[in-house]
Coordinates of C-alpha atoms in Angstrom, one line a residue:
X945 CA 56.2 -26.7 -69.9
X946 CA 59.1 -24.2 -68.9
X947 CA 61.7 -27.0 -68.2
X948 CA 59.9 -28.9 -71.6
X949 CA 60.4 -25.4 -73.4
X950 CA 64.6 -25.3 -72.3
X951 CA 64.7 -29.4 -73.2
X952 CA 63.6 -28.3 -76.5
X953 CA 65.7 -25.4 -77.2
X954 CA 68.9 -27.2 -75.9
X955 CA 68.0 -30.1 -78.3
X956 CA 67.8 -27.8 -81.5
X957 CA 70.8 -26.0 -80.3
X958 CA 72.7 -29.7 -80.7
X959 CA 70.8 -30.4 -84.0
X960 CA 72.3 -26.8 -85.4
X961 CA 76.1 -27.6 -84.0
X962 CA 75.8 -30.7 -85.9
X963 CA 74.5 -29.3 -88.9
X964 CA 71.3 -31.5 -89.1
X965 CA 69.2 -28.7 -90.5
X966 CA 68.8 -30.6 -93.7
X967 CA 66.6 -33.2 -92.4
X968 CA 64.6 -30.7 -91.1
X969 CA 64.1 -28.2 -93.8
X970 CA 61.0 -28.8 -94.6
X971 CA 59.6 -28.6 -90.9
X972 CA 58.9 -25.0 -90.3
X973 CA 59.3 -25.3 -86.1
X974 CA 62.3 -26.7 -86.9
X975 CA 64.1 -24.8 -89.3
X976 CA 67.4 -24.5 -88.7
X977 CA 69.2 -23.2 -91.6
X978 CA 69.4 -19.5 -90.4
X979 CA 70.7 -20.4 -87.0
X980 CA 73.4 -23.0 -88.2
X981 CA 75.1 -19.8 -90.3
X982 CA 75.4 -17.8 -87.1
X983 CA 76.8 -21.0 -84.6
X984 CA 80.8 -20.3 -84.8
X985 CA 82.1 -23.8 -82.3
X986 CA 82.5 -27.1 -84.7
X987 CA 82.2 -25.4 -88.2
X988 CA 85.2 -27.4 -89.7
X989 CA 85.1 -30.4 -87.6
X990 CA 81.7 -31.2 -88.2
X991 CA 81.5 -29.8 -92.1
X992 CA 84.1 -33.1 -92.9
X993 CA 81.8 -35.7 -91.1
X994 CA 79.5 -37.7 -92.8
X995 CA 75.6 -37.2 -92.5
X996 CA 75.1 -40.7 -90.3
X997 CA 78.1 -39.7 -87.8
X998 CA 76.8 -36.6 -87.2
X999 CA 73.4 -38.2 -86.3
X1000 CA 74.9 -40.4 -84.1
X1001 CA 77.3 -37.9 -82.5
X1002 CA 74.4 -35.7 -81.8
X1003 CA 72.5 -38.4 -80.0
X1004 CA 75.4 -39.2 -78.1
X1005 CA 75.9 -35.6 -76.6
X1006 CA 72.0 -35.6 -76.3
X1007 CA 72.1 -38.5 -73.7
X1008 CA 71.1 -42.1 -73.0
X1009 CA 67.7 -41.8 -73.9
X1010 CA 68.1 -40.6 -77.2
X1011 CA 71.0 -43.1 -77.9
X1012 CA 68.5 -45.9 -76.9
X1013 CA 66.0 -43.9 -79.3
X1014 CA 69.0 -44.5 -82.0
X1015 CA 69.5 -48.0 -81.4
X1016 CA 66.0 -49.0 -81.6
X1017 CA 65.6 -46.5 -85.0
X1018 CA 68.9 -48.3 -86.6
X1019 CA 66.0 -51.3 -86.8
X1020 CA 63.8 -49.5 -89.0
X1021 CA 65.5 -50.0 -92.2
X1022 CA 62.5 -49.5 -94.0
X1023 CA 63.0 -46.0 -93.1
X1024 CA 66.3 -44.7 -92.9
X1025 CA 68.9 -44.5 -95.4
X1026 CA 71.7 -47.1 -95.2
X1027 CA 74.4 -44.7 -94.0
X1028 CA 72.3 -43.4 -91.0
X1029 CA 71.0 -46.8 -90.1
X1030 CA 74.6 -48.1 -90.2
X1031 CA 75.9 -45.6 -88.1
X1032 CA 73.1 -45.7 -85.3
X1033 CA 73.5 -49.5 -85.3
X1034 CA 77.0 -49.0 -83.5
X1035 CA 75.2 -46.8 -80.8
X1036 CA 76.6 -48.0 -77.4
X1037 CA 74.7 -47.9 -74.3
X1038 CA 77.4 -47.1 -72.0
X1039 CA 76.6 -43.9 -69.3
X1040 CA 78.5 -43.6 -66.0
X1041 CA 77.5 -45.5 -62.8
X1042 CA 75.2 -44.5 -60.4
X1043 CA 76.3 -43.9 -56.7
X1044 CA 76.4 -47.5 -54.9
X1045 CA 74.2 -45.7 -51.9
X1046 CA 71.2 -45.6 -54.3
X1047 CA 71.7 -49.1 -55.9
X1048 CA 71.5 -50.4 -52.2
X1049 CA 68.8 -48.2 -51.5
X1050 CA 66.5 -49.4 -54.2
X1051 CA 67.3 -52.9 -53.4
X1052 CA 66.0 -52.1 -49.8
X1053 CA 63.0 -50.7 -50.9
X1054 CA 61.8 -53.1 -53.3
X1055 CA 63.2 -56.3 -51.8
X1056 CA 61.9 -55.2 -48.1
X1057 CA 64.8 -56.2 -46.5
X1058 CA 68.6 -55.0 -45.8
X1059 CA 70.9 -55.9 -48.0
X1060 CA 73.3 -57.4 -45.9
X1061 CA 70.2 -60.1 -45.1
X1062 CA 69.8 -60.6 -48.6
X1063 CA 73.4 -61.1 -49.9
X1064 CA 76.3 -62.6 -47.8
X1065 CA 78.3 -60.2 -50.3
X1066 CA 77.3 -57.0 -52.5
X1067 CA 80.0 -55.8 -54.8
X1068 CA 79.8 -51.7 -54.2
X1069 CA 81.8 -51.6 -57.7
X1070 CA 79.3 -52.0 -60.7
X1071 CA 80.1 -55.1 -63.4
X1072 CA 78.7 -52.6 -66.3
X1073 CA 76.1 -49.6 -66.0
X1074 CA 74.1 -48.7 -69.0
X1075 CA 71.5 -46.7 -69.4
X1076 CA 68.4 -48.2 -67.9
X1077 CA 69.7 -50.3 -64.7
X1078 CA 73.3 -51.1 -63.6
X1079 CA 74.7 -54.3 -62.7
X1080 CA 76.2 -55.7 -59.3
X1081 CA 78.2 -58.8 -58.4
X1082 CA 76.9 -60.6 -55.6
X1083 CA 77.0 -63.9 -53.3
X1084 CA 73.8 -65.6 -51.2
X1085 CA 73.7 -66.9 -48.1
X1086 CA 73.9 -70.4 -49.7
X1087 CA 77.1 -69.6 -51.5
X1088 CA 75.3 -69.4 -55.1
X1089 CA 77.5 -66.5 -57.2
X1090 CA 74.7 -64.1 -58.7
X1091 CA 74.6 -60.5 -60.6
X1092 CA 72.1 -57.8 -59.3
X1093 CA 70.3 -55.8 -62.2
X1094 CA 69.2 -52.5 -60.7
X1095 CA 67.1 -50.0 -62.6
X1096 CA 68.5 -46.9 -62.6
X1097 CA 67.0 -44.2 -59.8
X1098 CA 64.4 -41.9 -61.7
X1099 CA 64.7 -42.9 -65.0
X1100 CA 61.1 -43.3 -65.4
X1101 CA 60.4 -39.8 -65.0
X1102 CA 63.4 -38.9 -67.3
X1103 CA 62.1 -41.2 -70.0
X1104 CA 58.6 -39.5 -69.7
X1105 CA 59.9 -36.2 -70.3
X1106 CA 62.0 -37.2 -73.1
X1107 CA 59.3 -39.3 -74.6
X1108 CA 56.8 -36.1 -74.6
X1109 CA 59.6 -34.0 -76.4
X1110 CA 59.9 -36.9 -79.0
X1111 CA 56.0 -37.3 -79.1
X1112 CA 55.9 -33.5 -80.2
X1113 CA 58.3 -33.5 -82.8
X1114 CA 57.2 -36.9 -84.7
X1115 CA 53.9 -35.0 -84.6
X1116 CA 55.7 -32.3 -86.4
X1117 CA 57.6 -34.0 -88.8
X1118 CA 54.2 -36.3 -89.7
X1119 CA 52.5 -33.0 -90.3
X1120 CA 54.9 -31.0 -92.3
X1121 CA 57.6 -33.9 -94.2
X1122 CA 56.9 -34.9 -97.4
X1123 CA 56.9 -38.5 -96.7
X1124 CA 55.5 -37.7 -93.3
X1125 CA 52.4 -40.1 -93.6
X1126 CA 54.7 -42.7 -95.1
X1127 CA 57.4 -43.1 -92.2
X1128 CA 54.9 -42.5 -89.8
X1129 CA 57.1 -41.4 -87.2
X1130 CA 54.7 -40.9 -84.0
X1131 CA 54.2 -44.7 -84.4
X1132 CA 57.7 -45.3 -84.6
X1133 CA 57.8 -43.5 -81.4
X1134 CA 55.1 -45.1 -80.0
X1135 CA 57.0 -48.2 -80.8
X1136 CA 60.3 -47.5 -78.8
X1137 CA 57.7 -46.4 -75.8
X1138 CA 56.9 -49.9 -75.8
X1139 CA 60.1 -51.0 -76.3
X1140 CA 61.7 -48.9 -73.3
X1141 CA 59.1 -49.0 -70.8
X1142 CA 59.2 -52.9 -71.2
X1143 CA 63.3 -52.9 -70.4
X1144 CA 62.2 -51.4 -67.0
X1145 CA 60.7 -53.7 -65.4
X1146 CA 62.8 -56.6 -64.3
X1147 CA 60.2 -58.8 -63.7
X1148 CA 59.0 -58.9 -67.3
X1149 CA 62.9 -59.3 -68.0
X1150 CA 63.1 -62.1 -65.4
X1151 CA 60.1 -64.0 -67.0
X1152 CA 61.4 -63.7 -70.5
X1153 CA 64.4 -65.5 -69.1
X1154 CA 63.0 -67.8 -67.1
X1155 CA 60.9 -69.1 -70.2
X1156 CA 63.6 -69.4 -72.9
X1157 CA 65.4 -71.1 -70.1
X1158 CA 62.9 -73.9 -70.2
X1159 CA 62.6 -73.8 -73.8
X1160 CA 66.5 -75.0 -73.8
X1161 CA 66.4 -77.3 -71.2
X1162 CA 67.7 -79.9 -73.5
X1163 CA 69.5 -78.1 -75.4
X1164 CA 73.3 -77.7 -76.1
X1165 CA 73.1 -74.6 -78.3
X1166 CA 71.9 -72.2 -75.8
X1167 CA 72.2 -71.7 -72.1
X1168 CA 70.4 -69.4 -70.5
X1169 CA 71.2 -67.9 -66.4
X1170 CA 68.6 -69.1 -63.5
X1171 CA 66.3 -66.5 -62.3
X1172 CA 66.0 -66.3 -58.5
X1173 CA 62.2 -65.3 -58.1
X1174 CA 62.3 -64.5 -54.5
X1175 CA 64.7 -61.9 -55.3
X1176 CA 63.5 -60.1 -58.2
X1177 CA 60.9 -57.2 -58.2
X1178 CA 59.9 -55.0 -60.5
X1179 CA 63.4 -52.7 -60.5
X1180 CA 65.4 -55.8 -58.9
X1181 CA 66.5 -58.8 -60.9
X1182 CA 68.6 -61.4 -59.6
X1183 CA 70.0 -64.1 -62.0
X1184 CA 72.7 -66.6 -61.7
X1185 CA 76.3 -65.2 -62.3
X1186 CA 78.0 -67.1 -65.9
X1187 CA 81.2 -67.0 -67.3
X1188 CA 82.2 -67.1 -70.5
X1189 CA 84.5 -65.6 -73.6
X1190 CA 82.5 -62.7 -75.2
X1191 CA 81.7 -64.0 -78.6
X1192 CA 83.4 -61.2 -80.5
X1193 CA 86.7 -62.3 -78.9
X1194 CA 87.8 -64.1 -81.9
X1195 CA 91.6 -64.5 -80.9
X1196 CA 90.8 -66.2 -77.2
X1197 CA 88.5 -68.3 -79.0
X1198 CA 90.6 -69.3 -81.3
X1199 CA 93.6 -69.7 -78.7
X1200 CA 91.5 -72.1 -76.9
X1201 CA 91.1 -74.1 -79.7
X1202 CA 87.0 -73.5 -80.2
X1203 CA 85.4 -75.2 -83.3
X1204 CA 84.3 -71.7 -84.7
X1205 CA 81.9 -73.3 -87.9
X1206 CA 80.3 -75.3 -85.3
X1207 CA 79.6 -72.4 -82.9
X1208 CA 78.6 -70.5 -86.1
X1209 CA 75.9 -72.9 -87.6
X1210 CA 74.8 -73.6 -83.5
X1211 CA 74.0 -69.3 -84.0
X1212 CA 71.9 -69.5 -87.0
X1213 CA 69.9 -72.9 -85.6
X1214 CA 69.2 -70.9 -82.2
X1215 CA 67.7 -68.1 -84.2
X1216 CA 65.3 -70.5 -86.3
X1217 CA 64.4 -72.5 -83.6
X1218 CA 63.5 -69.7 -81.2
X1219 CA 61.4 -68.0 -84.1
X1220 CA 59.8 -70.9 -85.8
X1221 CA 59.6 -73.5 -83.0
X1222 CA 59.2 -71.4 -80.1
X1223 CA 57.9 -67.9 -81.6
X1224 CA 59.5 -66.4 -78.4
X1225 CA 62.7 -64.7 -80.1
X1226 CA 65.8 -62.7 -78.1
X1227 CA 65.3 -59.5 -80.5
X1228 CA 68.5 -57.7 -78.6
X1229 CA 71.0 -60.5 -79.6
X1230 CA 74.1 -58.6 -80.1
X1231 CA 77.4 -59.6 -79.2
X1232 CA 77.7 -57.7 -76.3
X1233 CA 74.9 -59.7 -74.8
X1234 CA 76.5 -63.1 -75.5
X1235 CA 79.3 -64.6 -74.6
X1236 CA 80.3 -68.4 -75.2
X1237 CA 80.6 -71.4 -73.0
X1238 CA 84.3 -72.9 -74.2
X1239 CA 84.7 -75.6 -71.3
X1240 CA 84.4 -77.9 -74.2
X1241 CA 86.0 -76.3 -77.4
X1242 CA 84.6 -79.0 -79.7
X1243 CA 81.1 -78.6 -78.5
X1244 CA 80.9 -74.6 -77.6
X1245 CA 77.4 -73.3 -76.1
X1246 CA 76.4 -69.8 -76.2
X1247 CA 75.3 -67.8 -73.0
X1248 CA 73.2 -65.3 -73.7
X1249 CA 72.1 -62.3 -71.1
X1250 CA 70.1 -59.3 -71.0
X1251 CA 65.7 -60.0 -71.9
X1252 CA 64.6 -56.9 -71.7
X1253 CA 63.8 -57.1 -75.3
X1254 CA 62.0 -60.7 -76.4
X1255 CA 59.3 -60.7 -79.1
X1256 CA 57.1 -62.7 -80.5
X1257 CA 55.0 -63.1 -83.9
X1258 CA 51.5 -63.7 -84.2
X1259 CA 50.1 -67.1 -85.2
X1260 CA 49.5 -66.0 -88.9
X1261 CA 52.3 -63.3 -89.3
X1262 CA 54.7 -66.4 -88.0
X1263 CA 53.1 -68.5 -90.0
X1264 CA 53.8 -66.4 -93.5
X1265 CA 57.1 -65.3 -92.8
X1266 CA 58.1 -68.9 -92.8
X1267 CA 56.8 -69.6 -95.9
X1268 CA 58.2 -66.6 -97.3
X1269 CA 61.5 -67.6 -96.2
X1270 CA 61.1 -71.2 -97.6
X1271 CA 60.2 -69.7 -101.1
X1272 CA 62.9 -67.7 -101.0
X1273 CA 65.0 -70.6 -100.5
X1274 CA 63.2 -72.1 -103.3
X1275 CA 63.4 -69.2 -105.8
X1276 CA 59.4 -69.3 -105.9
X1277 CA 58.8 -65.9 -106.6
X1278 CA 55.1 -66.0 -107.8
X1279 CA 54.7 -68.1 -103.8
X1280 CA 56.3 -64.9 -102.3
X1281 CA 54.4 -62.3 -103.9
X1282 CA 50.6 -64.4 -103.1
X1283 CA 51.8 -64.8 -99.5
X1284 CA 52.2 -61.2 -98.9
X1285 CA 48.8 -60.9 -100.5
X1286 CA 47.6 -63.6 -98.2
X1287 CA 49.0 -62.3 -95.0
X1288 CA 47.6 -58.8 -95.7
X1289 CA 51.0 -57.0 -95.7
X1290 CA 50.1 -55.6 -98.9
X1291 CA 46.7 -54.4 -100.1
X1292 CA 44.5 -57.1 -101.7
X1293 CA 44.2 -55.7 -105.3
X1294 CA 48.1 -55.3 -105.7
X1295 CA 49.0 -57.2 -109.1
X1296 CA 50.7 -60.3 -108.4
X1297 CA 52.7 -60.2 -111.2
X1298 CA 54.3 -57.2 -110.5
X1299 CA 54.8 -58.0 -107.1
X1300 CA 56.3 -61.2 -108.4
X1301 CA 58.3 -59.2 -110.7
X1302 CA 59.9 -57.1 -108.0
X1303 CA 60.4 -60.2 -105.7
X1304 CA 62.4 -61.9 -108.4
X1305 CA 64.5 -59.0 -109.5
X1306 CA 66.1 -58.6 -105.9
X1307 CA 66.5 -62.3 -105.3
X1308 CA 67.3 -63.9 -108.2
X1309 CA 71.1 -62.1 -108.5
X1310 CA 71.9 -63.4 -105.4
X1311 CA 71.6 -67.0 -107.1
X1312 CA 74.2 -65.7 -109.6
X1313 CA 77.1 -65.6 -106.5
X1314 CA 78.3 -68.4 -104.0
X1315 CA 75.8 -68.7 -101.6
X1316 CA 78.1 -68.4 -98.7
X1317 CA 79.0 -64.9 -100.4
X1318 CA 75.0 -63.9 -99.9
X1319 CA 73.5 -62.1 -96.8
X1320 CA 70.2 -63.9 -96.4
X1321 CA 68.9 -61.0 -94.1
X1322 CA 70.1 -58.3 -96.6
X1323 CA 67.9 -60.2 -99.2
X1324 CA 64.9 -60.4 -96.9
X1325 CA 65.1 -56.5 -95.9
X1326 CA 65.8 -55.7 -99.3
X1327 CA 62.8 -57.6 -100.6
X1328 CA 60.7 -55.7 -97.6
X1329 CA 61.8 -52.5 -98.9
X1330 CA 60.8 -53.2 -102.8
X1331 CA 57.4 -53.9 -101.4
X1332 CA 56.8 -50.9 -100.1
X1333 CA 56.2 -49.7 -103.6
X1334 CA 53.1 -51.8 -103.2
X1335 CA 51.6 -50.2 -100.1
X1336 CA 53.7 -52.9 -97.9
X1337 CA 52.8 -52.7 -93.7
X1338 CA 54.8 -54.5 -91.3
X1339 CA 54.3 -55.0 -87.6
X1340 CA 56.9 -53.4 -85.2
X1341 CA 57.6 -57.3 -84.4
X1342 CA 58.6 -58.2 -87.9
X1343 CA 60.9 -55.4 -87.9
X1344 CA 62.5 -56.7 -85.0
X1345 CA 63.1 -60.0 -86.3
X1346 CA 64.6 -58.2 -89.6
X1347 CA 67.0 -56.6 -87.1
X1348 CA 67.9 -59.9 -85.2
X1349 CA 68.4 -62.2 -88.3
X1350 CA 70.6 -59.4 -89.5
X1351 CA 72.5 -59.6 -86.4
X1352 CA 72.6 -63.2 -85.9
X1353 CA 73.9 -63.5 -89.6
X1354 CA 76.4 -61.0 -89.0
X1355 CA 78.1 -63.0 -85.5
X1356 CA 77.7 -66.4 -87.9
X1357 CA 80.1 -64.3 -90.8
X1358 CA 82.5 -63.1 -88.0
X1359 CA 83.0 -66.5 -86.3
X1360 CA 83.2 -68.4 -89.8
X1361 CA 83.2 -66.1 -92.9
X1362 CA 82.7 -69.5 -95.5
X1363 CA 79.4 -70.0 -93.8
X1364 CA 76.7 -71.1 -96.2
X1365 CA 73.5 -69.5 -93.9
X1366 CA 71.5 -71.0 -96.9
X1367 CA 72.5 -74.6 -95.9
X1368 CA 71.9 -74.3 -92.4
X1369 CA 68.7 -72.5 -92.2
X1370 CA 67.1 -74.2 -95.0
X1371 CA 66.5 -77.7 -93.6
X1372 CA 66.4 -76.3 -90.1
X1373 CA 63.2 -74.4 -91.4
X1374 CA 61.9 -77.1 -93.2
X1375 CA 62.3 -79.7 -90.5
X1376 CA 60.4 -77.0 -87.9
X1377 CA 57.3 -76.6 -90.3
X1378 CA 57.3 -80.2 -91.1
X1379 CA 56.6 -80.9 -87.1
X1380 CA 54.7 -77.9 -86.5
X1381 CA 52.1 -78.1 -89.4
X1382 CA 52.2 -81.2 -89.8
X1383 CA 49.3 -83.5 -89.8
X1384 CA 50.2 -85.3 -86.2
X1385 CA 51.2 -82.0 -84.5
X1386 CA 47.6 -80.1 -85.8
X1387 CA 45.7 -83.6 -85.1
X1388 CA 46.6 -82.8 -81.3
X1389 CA 45.6 -79.2 -81.6
X1390 CA 42.8 -80.6 -82.9
X1391 CA 41.7 -83.0 -80.3
X1392 CA 42.6 -80.6 -77.8
X1393 CA 39.9 -78.0 -79.1
X1394 CA 37.9 -80.6 -79.7
X1395 CA 36.0 -80.6 -76.3
X1396 CA 35.6 -77.2 -76.1
X1397 CA 34.3 -77.0 -79.5
X1398 CA 31.3 -79.9 -78.9
X1399 CA 30.8 -78.2 -75.3
X1400 CA 29.6 -75.1 -77.4
X1401 CA 27.7 -77.1 -80.4
X1402 CA 24.3 -77.0 -79.0
X1403 CA 24.2 -73.2 -79.0
X1404 CA 25.2 -73.2 -82.7
X1405 CA 21.5 -73.6 -84.1
X1406 CA 20.7 -70.5 -81.8
X1407 CA 23.0 -68.3 -82.8
X1408 CA 22.8 -69.1 -86.8
X1409 CA 19.1 -68.6 -85.9
X1410 CA 19.6 -65.6 -84.1
X1411 CA 21.9 -64.1 -86.8
X1412 CA 19.9 -64.6 -89.4
X1413 CA 17.0 -63.0 -87.7
X1414 CA 19.3 -60.0 -87.2
X1415 CA 20.4 -60.1 -90.4
X1416 CA 17.0 -60.0 -92.2
X1417 CA 15.9 -57.3 -89.8
X1418 CA 19.0 -55.2 -90.9
X1419 CA 20.7 -54.5 -87.8
X1420 CA 24.0 -56.6 -88.6
X1421 CA 26.7 -54.2 -87.9
X1422 CA 29.7 -53.9 -90.2
X1423 CA 33.0 -53.0 -88.9
X1424 CA 35.0 -50.4 -90.8
X1425 CA 39.3 -50.7 -90.9
X1426 CA 40.7 -47.8 -88.8
X1427 CA 42.8 -46.8 -91.8
X1428 CA 39.1 -46.4 -93.8
X1429 CA 37.9 -44.4 -90.0
X1430 CA 41.1 -42.3 -90.6
X1431 CA 40.4 -41.4 -94.4
X1432 CA 36.5 -41.1 -93.5
X1433 CA 37.5 -38.4 -90.6
X1434 CA 39.7 -36.6 -92.8
X1435 CA 37.2 -36.1 -96.0
X1436 CA 34.5 -35.1 -93.0
X1437 CA 36.7 -32.2 -91.8
X1438 CA 37.8 -31.1 -95.0
X1439 CA 33.9 -31.1 -96.0
X1440 CA 33.2 -29.4 -92.6
X1441 CA 35.7 -26.4 -93.1
X1442 CA 34.4 -25.4 -96.4
X1443 CA 30.6 -25.6 -95.1
X1444 CA 31.3 -22.0 -94.1
X1445 CA 33.3 -20.5 -96.8
X1446 CA 30.4 -22.0 -99.3
X1447 CA 27.6 -20.9 -97.5
X1448 CA 29.5 -17.3 -97.3
X1449 CA 30.1 -17.7 -101.0
X1450 CA 26.2 -18.2 -101.9
X1451 CA 25.3 -15.8 -99.9
X1452 CA 27.4 -13.1 -102.0
X1453 CA 25.6 -14.6 -104.9
X1454 CA 22.0 -14.4 -103.4
X1455 CA 22.4 -10.6 -101.9
X1456 CA 24.2 -9.7 -105.5
X1457 CA 21.2 -11.2 -107.7
X1458 CA 18.8 -9.3 -105.4
X1459 CA 20.8 -6.0 -105.5
X1460 CA 20.9 -6.5 -109.4
X1461 CA 16.7 -6.8 -109.8
X1462 CA 16.3 -3.6 -107.4
X1463 CA 19.4 -2.1 -109.2
X1464 CA 18.9 1.9 -108.6
X1465 CA 21.9 3.1 -110.5
X1466 CA 22.5 0.2 -112.8
X1467 CA 26.0 0.1 -114.5
X1468 CA 25.7 -2.2 -117.3
X1469 CA 22.4 -4.2 -118.1
X1470 CA 21.0 -4.0 -114.9
X1471 CA 23.8 -4.5 -112.5
X1472 CA 25.0 -2.0 -109.9
X1473 CA 28.0 -1.4 -108.4
X1474 CA 27.7 -3.8 -104.9
X1475 CA 25.9 -6.0 -106.7
X1476 CA 28.5 -6.7 -109.2
X1477 CA 30.9 -6.9 -106.3
X1478 CA 28.7 -9.1 -104.4
X1479 CA 28.5 -11.8 -107.2
X1480 CA 32.8 -11.0 -108.0
X1481 CA 33.4 -11.9 -104.7
X1482 CA 30.7 -14.9 -104.0
X1483 CA 32.9 -16.5 -107.4
X1484 CA 36.2 -15.6 -106.0
X1485 CA 34.9 -17.7 -102.7
X1486 CA 33.2 -20.6 -104.9
X1487 CA 36.7 -21.0 -106.5
X1488 CA 38.8 -21.0 -103.4
X1489 CA 36.3 -23.6 -101.9
X1490 CA 36.2 -26.1 -104.9
X1491 CA 40.0 -26.0 -104.9
X1492 CA 39.8 -27.2 -101.3

């Protein structure tokens, strides 16, 4: 508890140093205005920085876990101002390496064998180091070149401590901030907790990579390094070592004569294939995680690395997000509105015509410009932001999808600025949907399910009879939505908090009336001083109770 208090004090001092009191002015426990005025250091330098830059600098000073939190937070453009989101997207997850003897000790503990026995060569100098893990080069006794990814020692404990602080601060923001109920900071921290603990499990990362590799076995669009499962454990991952040109190194790509337009189109196709064909997409496809195989410059292939953040959608969300994309491509704004209601993203009583008008206002201006200048990713994000006026609720996976779409589109435009995203994406999505939801695949799906349906069919008459019997006797239970339960709980708590005051008010009123009936020294019309005071106090309390 003492350590947590010191850490919280340290966080508050750093926030104050970067003059971020404006972000917490509505939260009494974090109100820093008075403290800021007393701090002498960095006043002129910090004052000249824009707000987003100050937030970014503060997170970098707080440490790698907060940098990671800022990276995840940058995906929530539906919640953050654009200037802060843009700055957080540029946070770099680079920290100093931990000692090699600790890396060796973790490998030996996880794989239960000496490093010299597991590898013919092991490079003590790490290839890369980040907040979660660092990577070393190695060579197997059989001669294959590999990389060994090792989780940073003590990181679980550090993450646990910082998460407790983040959760406490999120609760304060939700309680005191005017927009607390809308932005739901506790849910944002919960999303971060899910993502970062997923990145700590090297076996889960290996499984993600292995499945995506299987999905692209016969494709020249994307290559995934193979996983050595016999050398992979919870805190250690061993995978094939690959080489390529970083996708952001445009000068080298041009020098080798790489077809950048073809490469850009492939990047868009990889995204739509991962999401809508396979329903398993790499959700951290920033340029640092992507290389290009230029062994054949006329037919370049993407190489993807780091599979700690891989997402999938529910079948329902997958269908409706694809239908939304197609409706936008075809300028069918009423269909966009209807799909939002059908998917349950907005309340069922939402007026379709109003949501249609909002969608048209956001999307239609894009069609007045050359499509190669239009960002489809930003259009989708703007559409969801406008839909928040209609109480739009999105799952974290959809937010990660928005972020990945933004990254892929930005990478495509960097490679080939004149690329027409719409021209590439629309036929790709239409083809995937014809295959995924067409009659042949639907028939195959039904044929696979038919034996199970037939096996359960003899039970149906009994189940129907039992259901009708329970309904007739009034024993059918109705489920209530969690949001309704939360609202009912709030109302009940408010009523319970008012009950003692209401009883107290009634007591004063009754006692006042009784004393008036037996007044010994009446002041006016039979009322004594104690009786009048009692009734007056009862009325005041009743008025306060009525106001809640």
